[in-house]
Amino acid sequence: MATVTAKLTLTSSDLLTDALALASSTDITALHTSGMARKKITSTAIGTASGQVTIDTADVFGSPSYIYIKNTAAYAADGTGTIYCYFEGPDGTDRHEIQIPGSQFAFIPASSDSSLKAYTATSGTIVEFMVFGTQA
């Protein structure tokens, strides 16, 4: 069992009329993990099994699990290299899409009843990810 601390800090002196200073953190008791992985995505369409990357498989890491995902491609204003992730429920129809442009990341909680899969706008984009499971 390991403790992982996730922190997010947002600051700005000129975004609002007052200074912005938000910070949030949580300690996660991780009983197991997928380990850090980097995989090439070759699928450019949702629902295409060949070439998609399964980041989190339903019922493997317990609920909640926490998922770190990073798009290693350089940012492109035209969306080239964007990674699209979606949760697929047990019946294969529950899809909630997340877009991660190049050089960006996401850290999200997930339930154990859905798998998280990824496809990309540009075949060959590399996704970096790690799942932290809170239950055995």
PDB file of C-alpha atoms in Angstrom:
ATOM      1  CA  MET A   1       0.000   0.000   0.000  1.00  0.00           C
ATOM      2  CA  ALA A   2       1.339   3.438  -0.949  1.00  0.00           C
ATOM      3  CA  THR A   3       0.203   7.017  -0.507  1.00  0.00           C
ATOM      4  CA  VAL A   4       0.106   9.249  -3.564  1.00  0.00           C
ATOM      5  CA  THR A   5      -0.488  12.986  -3.123  1.00  0.00           C
ATOM      6  CA  ALA A   6      -2.199  14.763  -6.014  1.00  0.00           C
ATOM      7  CA  LYS A   7      -1.957  18.578  -6.047  1.00  0.00           C
ATOM      8  CA  LEU A   8      -3.364  21.246  -8.335  1.00  0.00           C
ATOM      9  CA  THR A   9      -2.514  24.938  -8.037  1.00  0.00           C
ATOM     10  CA  LEU A  10      -4.019  27.723 -10.161  1.00  0.00           C
ATOM     11  CA  THR A  11      -2.630  31.241  -9.805  1.00  0.00           C
ATOM     12  CA  SER A  12      -2.906  34.493 -11.758  1.00  0.00           C
ATOM     13  CA  SER A  13      -2.423  38.153 -10.981  1.00  0.00           C
ATOM     14  CA  ASP A  14      -4.217  39.491 -14.070  1.00  0.00           C
ATOM     15  CA  LEU A  15      -7.012  37.079 -15.021  1.00  0.00           C
ATOM     16  CA  LEU A  16      -9.617  38.525 -12.642  1.00  0.00           C
ATOM     17  CA  THR A  17     -10.019  41.822 -10.825  1.00  0.00           C
ATOM     18  CA  ASP A  18      -8.652  40.064  -7.720  1.00  0.00           C
ATOM     19  CA  ALA A  19      -5.671  37.744  -7.654  1.00  0.00           C
ATOM     20  CA  LEU A  20      -6.477  34.122  -8.336  1.00  0.00           C
ATOM     21  CA  ALA A  21      -4.973  31.620  -5.915  1.00  0.00           C
ATOM     22  CA  LEU A  22      -6.609  28.192  -5.817  1.00  0.00           C
ATOM     23  CA  ALA A  23      -5.003  25.081  -4.444  1.00  0.00           C
ATOM     24  CA  SER A  24      -6.356  21.630  -3.877  1.00  0.00           C
ATOM     25  CA  SER A  25      -4.725  18.395  -2.852  1.00  0.00           C
ATOM     26  CA  THR A  26      -5.758  14.924  -1.880  1.00  0.00           C
ATOM     27  CA  ASP A  27      -3.954  11.899  -0.532  1.00  0.00           C
ATOM     28  CA  ILE A  28      -4.753   8.676  -2.353  1.00  0.00           C
ATOM     29  CA  THR A  29      -4.157   5.321  -0.711  1.00  0.00           C
ATOM     30  CA  ALA A  30      -3.123   3.258  -3.709  1.00  0.00           C
ATOM     31  CA  LEU A  31      -3.339  -0.484  -3.216  1.00  0.00           C
ATOM     32  CA  HIS A  32      -2.075  -1.214  -6.716  1.00  0.00           C
ATOM     33  CA  THR A  33      -1.200   0.547  -9.970  1.00  0.00           C
ATOM     34  CA  SER A  34      -0.832  -0.074 -13.667  1.00  0.00           C
ATOM     35  CA  GLY A  35       2.659   1.406 -13.528  1.00  0.00           C
ATOM     36  CA  MET A  36       3.709   4.256 -15.813  1.00  0.00           C
ATOM     37  CA  ALA A  37       3.147   3.365 -19.464  1.00  0.00           C
ATOM     38  CA  ARG A  38       3.686   5.041 -22.835  1.00  0.00           C
ATOM     39  CA  LYS A  39       1.847   3.638 -25.846  1.00  0.00           C
ATOM     40  CA  LYS A  40       1.429   4.602 -29.482  1.00  0.00           C
ATOM     41  CA  ILE A  41      -2.157   5.227 -30.589  1.00  0.00           C
ATOM     42  CA  THR A  42      -2.842   4.416 -34.232  1.00  0.00           C
ATOM     43  CA  SER A  43      -6.654   4.556 -34.270  1.00  0.00           C
ATOM     44  CA  THR A  44      -8.193   7.830 -35.464  1.00  0.00           C
ATOM     45  CA  ALA A  45     -11.833   6.901 -34.805  1.00  0.00           C
ATOM     46  CA  ILE A  46     -13.946   6.096 -31.756  1.00  0.00           C
ATOM     47  CA  GLY A  47     -15.033   2.488 -31.436  1.00  0.00           C
ATOM     48  CA  THR A  48     -12.222   1.122 -33.610  1.00  0.00           C
ATOM     49  CA  ALA A  49     -10.679  -1.643 -31.521  1.00  0.00           C
ATOM     50  CA  SER A  50      -7.525  -1.926 -33.628  1.00  0.00           C
ATOM     51  CA  GLY A  51      -5.089   0.839 -32.725  1.00  0.00           C
ATOM     52  CA  GLN A  52      -6.932   2.223 -29.714  1.00  0.00           C
ATOM     53  CA  VAL A  53      -5.212   2.148 -26.335  1.00  0.00           C
ATOM     54  CA  THR A  54      -7.108   0.847 -23.309  1.00  0.00           C
ATOM     55  CA  ILE A  55      -5.899   2.990 -20.405  1.00  0.00           C
ATOM     56  CA  ASP A  56      -8.132   1.512 -17.687  1.00  0.00           C
ATOM     57  CA  THR A  57     -10.050  -1.760 -17.962  1.00  0.00           C
ATOM     58  CA  ALA A  58     -13.378  -2.028 -16.114  1.00  0.00           C
ATOM     59  CA  ASP A  59     -13.300  -3.813 -12.735  1.00  0.00           C
ATOM     60  CA  VAL A  60      -9.488  -4.030 -12.502  1.00  0.00           C
ATOM     61  CA  PHE A  61      -8.566  -1.189 -10.142  1.00  0.00           C
ATOM     62  CA  GLY A  62     -11.625  -0.810  -7.895  1.00  0.00           C
ATOM     63  CA  SER A  63     -13.633   2.327  -7.326  1.00  0.00           C
ATOM     64  CA  PRO A  64     -12.638   5.016  -7.238  1.00  0.00           C
ATOM     65  CA  SER A  65      -9.474   4.732  -9.246  1.00  0.00           C
ATOM     66  CA  TYR A  66      -7.415   7.731 -10.287  1.00  0.00           C
ATOM     67  CA  ILE A  67      -5.974   8.106 -13.765  1.00  0.00           C
ATOM     68  CA  TYR A  68      -3.094  10.293 -14.947  1.00  0.00           C
ATOM     69  CA  ILE A  69      -3.002  10.825 -18.741  1.00  0.00           C
ATOM     70  CA  LYS A  70      -0.552  12.972 -20.728  1.00  0.00           C
ATOM     71  CA  ASN A  71      -0.426  13.739 -24.433  1.00  0.00           C
ATOM     72  CA  THR A  72       3.269  13.726 -25.354  1.00  0.00           C
ATOM     73  CA  ALA A  73       2.703  15.394 -28.758  1.00  0.00           C
ATOM     74  CA  ALA A  74       3.530  19.081 -29.194  1.00  0.00           C
ATOM     75  CA  TYR A  75       0.575  21.461 -28.989  1.00  0.00           C
ATOM     76  CA  ALA A  76      -0.997  22.311 -32.368  1.00  0.00           C
ATOM     77  CA  ALA A  77      -3.692  24.993 -32.720  1.00  0.00           C
ATOM     78  CA  ASP A  78      -5.389  22.985 -35.480  1.00  0.00           C
ATOM     79  CA  GLY A  79      -5.902  19.988 -33.158  1.00  0.00           C
ATOM     80  CA  THR A  80      -3.299  17.789 -34.801  1.00  0.00           C
ATOM     81  CA  GLY A  81      -2.181  15.206 -32.272  1.00  0.00           C
ATOM     82  CA  THR A  82      -5.143  15.669 -29.916  1.00  0.00           C
ATOM     83  CA  ILE A  83      -5.945  12.559 -27.888  1.00  0.00           C
ATOM     84  CA  TYR A  84      -9.592  11.685 -27.331  1.00  0.00           C
ATOM     85  CA  CYS A  85     -10.416   9.464 -24.364  1.00  0.00           C
ATOM     86  CA  TYR A  86     -13.816   7.980 -23.646  1.00  0.00           C
ATOM     87  CA  PHE A  87     -15.371   5.844 -20.962  1.00  0.00           C
ATOM     88  CA  GLU A  88     -17.145   2.774 -22.265  1.00  0.00           C
ATOM     89  CA  GLY A  89     -19.660   1.141 -19.945  1.00  0.00           C
ATOM     90  CA  PRO A  90     -20.475  -2.555 -19.644  1.00  0.00           C
ATOM     91  CA  ASP A  91     -23.058  -2.341 -22.451  1.00  0.00           C
ATOM     92  CA  GLY A  92     -20.586  -0.584 -24.765  1.00  0.00           C
ATOM     93  CA  THR A  93     -22.701   2.533 -25.192  1.00  0.00           C
ATOM     94  CA  ASP A  94     -21.868   4.843 -22.261  1.00  0.00           C
ATOM     95  CA  ARG A  95     -19.406   7.243 -23.823  1.00  0.00           C
ATOM     96  CA  HIS A  96     -18.199  10.466 -22.236  1.00  0.00           C
ATOM     97  CA  GLU A  97     -15.359  12.016 -24.184  1.00  0.00           C
ATOM     98  CA  ILE A  98     -12.331  13.888 -22.862  1.00  0.00           C
ATOM     99  CA  GLN A  99     -10.071  15.848 -25.230  1.00  0.00           C
ATOM    100  CA  ILE A 100      -6.404  16.252 -24.358  1.00  0.00           C
ATOM    101  CA  PRO A 101      -4.485  18.541 -26.755  1.00  0.00           C
ATOM    102  CA  GLY A 102      -0.746  18.145 -27.298  1.00  0.00           C
ATOM    103  CA  SER A 103       1.488  18.855 -24.269  1.00  0.00           C
ATOM    104  CA  GLN A 104      -1.523  18.727 -21.921  1.00  0.00           C
ATOM    105  CA  PHE A 105      -2.501  16.294 -19.163  1.00  0.00           C
ATOM    106  CA  ALA A 106      -5.499  15.174 -17.150  1.00  0.00           C
ATOM    107  CA  PHE A 107      -5.887  13.650 -13.707  1.00  0.00           C
ATOM    108  CA  ILE A 108      -9.327  12.171 -13.208  1.00  0.00           C
ATOM    109  CA  PRO A 109     -11.221   9.937 -10.790  1.00  0.00           C
ATOM    110  CA  ALA A 110     -13.024   7.007 -12.370  1.00  0.00           C
ATOM    111  CA  SER A 111     -15.467   4.308 -11.353  1.00  0.00           C
ATOM    112  CA  SER A 112     -14.662   0.649 -11.823  1.00  0.00           C
ATOM    113  CA  ASP A 113     -17.622  -0.122 -14.076  1.00  0.00           C
ATOM    114  CA  SER A 114     -16.220   1.574 -17.183  1.00  0.00           C
ATOM    115  CA  SER A 115     -13.140   1.123 -19.334  1.00  0.00           C
ATOM    116  CA  LEU A 116     -11.190   4.185 -20.505  1.00  0.00           C
ATOM    117  CA  LYS A 117     -10.003   4.010 -24.106  1.00  0.00           C
ATOM    118  CA  ALA A 118      -8.078   6.443 -26.289  1.00  0.00           C
ATOM    119  CA  TYR A 119      -7.869   7.304 -29.970  1.00  0.00           C
ATOM    120  CA  THR A 120      -6.181  10.255 -31.656  1.00  0.00           C
ATOM    121  CA  ALA A 121      -6.501  12.841 -34.414  1.00  0.00           C
ATOM    122  CA  THR A 122      -3.076  11.828 -35.729  1.00  0.00           C
ATOM    123  CA  SER A 123      -1.991   8.186 -35.940  1.00  0.00           C
ATOM    124  CA  GLY A 124       1.239   7.566 -34.030  1.00  0.00           C
ATOM    125  CA  THR A 125       0.559   9.966 -31.141  1.00  0.00           C
ATOM    126  CA  ILE A 126       2.060   8.705 -27.870  1.00  0.00           C
ATOM    127  CA  VAL A 127      -0.065   8.663 -24.710  1.00  0.00           C
ATOM    128  CA  GLU A 128       1.533   8.425 -21.258  1.00  0.00           C
ATOM    129  CA  PHE A 129      -0.661   7.101 -18.447  1.00  0.00           C
ATOM    130  CA  MET A 130      -0.878   5.512 -15.020  1.00  0.00           C
ATOM    131  CA  VAL A 131      -3.846   4.154 -13.048  1.00  0.00           C
ATOM    132  CA  PHE A 132      -3.913   4.185  -9.237  1.00  0.00           C
ATOM    133  CA  GLY A 133      -6.280   1.607  -7.741  1.00  0.00           C
ATOM    134  CA  THR A 134      -7.790   2.214  -4.314  1.00  0.00           C
ATOM    135  CA  GLN A 135      -9.283  -1.253  -3.830  1.00  0.00           C
ATOM    136  CA  ALA A 136      -7.898  -4.758  -4.361  1.00  0.00           C
TER     137      ALA A 136
END
